[in-house]
PDB file of C-alpha atoms in Angstrom:
ATOM      1  CA  MET A   1       1.598 -42.989  19.809  1.00 45.00           C
ATOM      2  CA  SER A   2       3.479 -39.563  19.836  1.00 52.00           C
ATOM      3  CA  ALA A   3       6.227 -38.638  17.529  1.00 59.00           C
ATOM      4  CA  PRO A   4       9.771 -39.561  18.632  1.00 56.00           C
ATOM      5  CA  GLY A   5      10.755 -36.414  19.515  1.00 59.00           C
ATOM      6  CA  ALA A   6       8.343 -36.131  21.769  1.00 63.00           C
ATOM      7  CA  ARG A   7       8.916 -38.765  24.019  1.00 68.00           C
ATOM      8  CA  PHE A   8      10.125 -38.615  27.661  1.00 73.00           C
ATOM      9  CA  PRO A   9      12.633 -41.293  27.567  1.00 77.00           C
ATOM     10  CA  ARG A  10      13.777 -43.627  29.972  1.00 81.00           C
ATOM     11  CA  ALA A  11      17.511 -41.961  30.067  1.00 80.00           C
ATOM     12  CA  ALA A  12      15.944 -38.583  30.789  1.00 84.00           C
ATOM     13  CA  ARG A  13      14.048 -40.235  34.038  1.00 87.00           C
ATOM     14  CA  LEU A  14      15.287 -40.702  37.560  1.00 90.00           C
ATOM     15  CA  THR A  15      14.536 -43.772  38.293  1.00 88.00           C
ATOM     16  CA  LYS A  16      16.364 -44.963  41.350  1.00 91.00           C
ATOM     17  CA  PRO A  17      15.814 -44.117  45.039  1.00 93.00           C
ATOM     18  CA  SER A  18      19.424 -42.988  45.348  1.00 93.00           C
ATOM     19  CA  HIS A  19      19.373 -40.895  42.568  1.00 92.00           C
ATOM     20  CA  PHE A  20      16.647 -38.634  44.296  1.00 92.00           C
ATOM     21  CA  ALA A  21      18.828 -39.339  47.570  1.00 94.00           C
ATOM     22  CA  ALA A  22      22.115 -37.747  45.737  1.00 93.00           C
ATOM     23  CA  VAL A  23      20.334 -34.664  44.447  1.00 94.00           C
ATOM     24  CA  PHE A  24      18.199 -33.651  47.759  1.00 93.00           C
ATOM     25  CA  ALA A  25      21.757 -34.520  49.268  1.00 94.00           C
ATOM     26  CA  ALA A  26      23.589 -31.533  47.041  1.00 91.00           C
ATOM     27  CA  ARG A  27      20.742 -28.733  48.886  1.00 92.00           C
ATOM     28  CA  GLN A  28      20.815 -26.827  45.871  1.00 92.00           C
ATOM     29  CA  LYS A  29      17.152 -25.485  45.309  1.00 93.00           C
ATOM     30  CA  LEU A  30      14.804 -22.714  43.799  1.00 94.00           C
ATOM     31  CA  CYS A  31      10.958 -22.492  45.450  1.00 94.00           C
ATOM     32  CA  GLY A  32       8.086 -21.003  44.197  1.00 93.00           C
ATOM     33  CA  ARG A  33       4.701 -20.433  45.479  1.00 93.00           C
ATOM     34  CA  PHE A  34       3.702 -24.468  43.962  1.00 94.00           C
ATOM     35  CA  PHE A  35       7.111 -26.161  43.409  1.00 95.00           C
ATOM     36  CA  CYS A  36      10.721 -26.493  44.178  1.00 95.00           C
ATOM     37  CA  VAL A  37      13.392 -27.478  41.921  1.00 95.00           C
ATOM     38  CA  HIS A  38      16.114 -29.603  43.449  1.00 96.00           C
ATOM     39  CA  TRP A  39      19.266 -29.762  41.380  1.00 93.00           C
ATOM     40  CA  ARG A  40      22.908 -31.438  41.146  1.00 93.00           C
ATOM     41  CA  GLU A  41      24.983 -32.240  38.272  1.00 90.00           C
ATOM     42  CA  ASN A  42      25.038 -35.704  36.786  1.00 88.00           C
ATOM     43  CA  GLY A  43      28.305 -35.761  34.930  1.00 87.00           C
ATOM     44  CA  LEU A  44      25.955 -36.918  31.704  1.00 88.00           C
ATOM     45  CA  PRO A  45      25.336 -34.695  28.595  1.00 89.00           C
ATOM     46  CA  HIS A  46      21.694 -34.344  29.318  1.00 88.00           C
ATOM     47  CA  ALA A  47      19.016 -33.671  32.191  1.00 90.00           C
ATOM     48  CA  ARG A  48      17.644 -35.999  33.684  1.00 92.00           C
ATOM     49  CA  LEU A  49      14.519 -35.587  35.330  1.00 94.00           C
ATOM     50  CA  GLY A  50      12.529 -36.728  38.906  1.00 94.00           C
ATOM     51  CA  LEU A  51       9.133 -35.868  39.878  1.00 94.00           C
ATOM     52  CA  VAL A  52       7.566 -35.742  43.602  1.00 94.00           C
ATOM     53  CA  VAL A  53       4.406 -35.143  44.264  1.00 94.00           C
ATOM     54  CA  ALA A  54       2.751 -36.167  47.563  1.00 93.00           C
ATOM     55  CA  LYS A  55      -0.955 -37.613  48.470  1.00 93.00           C
ATOM     56  CA  ARG A  56      -0.081 -34.668  50.655  1.00 93.00           C
ATOM     57  CA  VAL A  57      -0.713 -32.034  48.107  1.00 91.00           C
ATOM     58  CA  ALA A  58      -3.143 -33.918  45.558  1.00 90.00           C
ATOM     59  CA  LYS A  59      -5.320 -36.480  47.569  1.00 91.00           C
ATOM     60  CA  ARG A  60      -6.719 -37.553  43.794  1.00 93.00           C
ATOM     61  CA  ALA A  61      -4.497 -39.722  41.901  1.00 95.00           C
ATOM     62  CA  VAL A  62      -6.142 -37.974  38.573  1.00 95.00           C
ATOM     63  CA  ARG A  63      -4.969 -34.532  40.034  1.00 93.00           C
ATOM     64  CA  ARG A  64      -0.961 -36.277  40.971  1.00 93.00           C
ATOM     65  CA  ASN A  65      -0.763 -37.611  37.441  1.00 94.00           C
ATOM     66  CA  TRP A  66      -2.190 -34.536  35.672  1.00 93.00           C
ATOM     67  CA  LEU A  67       0.698 -32.346  37.464  1.00 94.00           C
ATOM     68  CA  LYS A  68       2.867 -35.013  36.380  1.00 94.00           C
ATOM     69  CA  ARG A  69       2.181 -34.698  33.206  1.00 92.00           C
ATOM     70  CA  GLN A  70       2.289 -31.170  32.853  1.00 93.00           C
ATOM     71  CA  ILE A  71       5.580 -30.985  35.120  1.00 92.00           C
ATOM     72  CA  ARG A  72       6.934 -33.397  31.864  1.00 92.00           C
ATOM     73  CA  GLU A  73       6.157 -31.236  28.824  1.00 91.00           C
ATOM     74  CA  ILE A  74       7.631 -27.960  30.809  1.00 90.00           C
ATOM     75  CA  PHE A  75      10.473 -30.048  30.962  1.00 90.00           C
ATOM     76  CA  ARG A  76      10.511 -31.647  26.982  1.00 88.00           C
ATOM     77  CA  VAL A  77      10.756 -28.189  25.612  1.00 87.00           C
ATOM     78  CA  TRP A  78      12.999 -26.845  28.264  1.00 86.00           C
ATOM     79  CA  PRO A  79      16.538 -25.118  26.688  1.00 84.00           C
ATOM     80  CA  GLY A  80      18.289 -26.980  29.509  1.00 79.00           C
ATOM     81  CA  ARG A  81      17.947 -30.441  28.750  1.00 81.00           C
ATOM     82  CA  SER A  82      21.093 -30.392  27.458  1.00 84.00           C
ATOM     83  CA  VAL A  83      23.065 -29.615  30.190  1.00 85.00           C
ATOM     84  CA  GLY A  84      24.614 -32.259  32.402  1.00 88.00           C
ATOM     85  CA  VAL A  85      21.766 -32.046  35.774  1.00 91.00           C
ATOM     86  CA  ASP A  86      19.731 -33.816  37.607  1.00 93.00           C
ATOM     87  CA  LEU A  87      16.454 -32.392  38.236  1.00 93.00           C
ATOM     88  CA  VAL A  88      13.926 -33.527  41.078  1.00 95.00           C
ATOM     89  CA  VAL A  89      10.542 -30.823  41.010  1.00 95.00           C
ATOM     90  CA  ARG A  90       8.485 -31.259  44.203  1.00 95.00           C
ATOM     91  CA  VAL A  91       5.133 -29.856  44.347  1.00 95.00           C
ATOM     92  CA  THR A  92       4.674 -28.410  47.756  1.00 93.00           C
ATOM     93  CA  ARG A  93       1.409 -27.337  48.510  1.00 92.00           C
ATOM     94  CA  PRO A  94      -2.232 -28.139  47.310  1.00 91.00           C
ATOM     95  CA  THR A  95      -2.568 -26.986  43.948  1.00 88.00           C
ATOM     96  CA  HIS A  96      -6.375 -26.856  43.608  1.00 87.00           C
ATOM     97  CA  ASP A  97      -6.901 -22.956  43.731  1.00 87.00           C
ATOM     98  CA  ALA A  98      -4.230 -22.896  40.890  1.00 88.00           C
ATOM     99  CA  THR A  99      -4.727 -22.583  37.143  1.00 90.00           C
ATOM    100  CA  ARG A 100      -2.658 -24.590  34.861  1.00 91.00           C
ATOM    101  CA  ARG A 101      -1.666 -21.146  33.620  1.00 94.00           C
ATOM    102  CA  MET A 102      -0.272 -20.403  36.686  1.00 94.00           C
ATOM    103  CA  LEU A 103       1.277 -23.496  37.386  1.00 93.00           C
ATOM    104  CA  ARG A 104       3.156 -23.474  34.211  1.00 94.00           C
ATOM    105  CA  ALA A 105       4.079 -19.580  34.332  1.00 94.00           C
ATOM    106  CA  GLU A 106       5.956 -20.875  37.924  1.00 94.00           C
ATOM    107  CA  LEU A 107       7.708 -23.949  36.730  1.00 94.00           C
ATOM    108  CA  GLU A 108       8.790 -22.030  33.251  1.00 93.00           C
ATOM    109  CA  VAL A 109      10.346 -19.244  35.945  1.00 94.00           C
ATOM    110  CA  LEU A 110      12.098 -21.739  37.940  1.00 94.00           C
ATOM    111  CA  PHE A 111      13.699 -23.330  35.153  1.00 92.00           C
ATOM    112  CA  ALA A 112      14.561 -20.493  33.107  1.00 92.00           C
ATOM    113  CA  ARG A 113      16.512 -19.154  36.752  1.00 93.00           C
ATOM    114  CA  LEU A 114      17.843 -22.212  37.154  1.00 91.00           C
ATOM    115  CA  LEU A 115      19.248 -22.342  33.456  1.00 90.00           C
ATOM    116  CA  MET A 116      20.526 -18.723  34.358  1.00 90.00           C
ATOM    117  CA  ARG A 117      22.313 -20.092  37.477  1.00 90.00           C
ATOM    118  CA  LEU A 118      24.224 -23.265  35.798  1.00 85.00           C
ATOM    119  CA  LEU A 119      25.325 -21.168  32.500  1.00 84.00           C
ATOM    120  CA  HIS A 120      26.167 -18.392  34.175  1.00 81.00           C
ATOM    121  CA  SER A 121      28.485 -20.393  36.869  1.00 70.00           C
ATOM    122  CA  GLU A 122      31.810 -22.364  36.425  1.00 54.00           C
ATOM    123  CA  PRO A 123      31.603 -25.736  36.875  1.00 54.00           C
ATOM    124  CA  ALA A 124      33.988 -26.566  39.816  1.00 45.00           C
ATOM    125  CA  ALA A 125      33.077 -22.872  41.630  1.00 41.00           C
ATOM    126  CA  ARG A 126      29.135 -23.817  41.680  1.00 43.00           C
ATOM    127  CA  PRO A 127      28.167 -23.079  45.536  1.00 44.00           C
ATOM    128  CA  CYS A 128      25.711 -25.415  46.746  1.00 46.00           C
ATOM    129  CA  THR A 129      23.006 -22.990  47.759  1.00 45.00           C
ATOM    130  CA  VAL A 130      19.379 -22.989  48.877  1.00 45.00           C
ATOM    131  CA  ASP A 131      17.345 -19.962  47.619  1.00 48.00           C
ATOM    132  CA  SER A 132      13.887 -20.523  50.101  1.00 45.00           C
ATOM    133  CA  ARG A 133      11.994 -17.429  48.369  1.00 45.00           C
ATOM    134  CA  GLY A 134       8.140 -18.094  47.760  1.00 41.00           C
TER     135      GLY A 134
END
């Protein structure tokens, strides 16, 4: 059993297809080589996370589940968890040639860039932007 602060509570998850659809409809994303982070304000006092890891990018369930665990762990320690935003992290390409360190570094950079955007823009003035760098 893990420590209470180390858990990934249900309140921190996106669980309904309508929540995922709303995040994708917002059309705000940051992309890297392996991941795209989509986001939308949620009006809550905390962030929620949804994960998309398709069979196309990781054929074996073991790999898909491993990727999800890595993403959840990075989100768990992310300082932006107190920002009211829904996130969907989508794995965009096969990761078999990437190391754990490479994947973690990319996701940490994307989360840091996202936090900078969220903290340095006014809530009413946040534009619907698409960043296709990667």
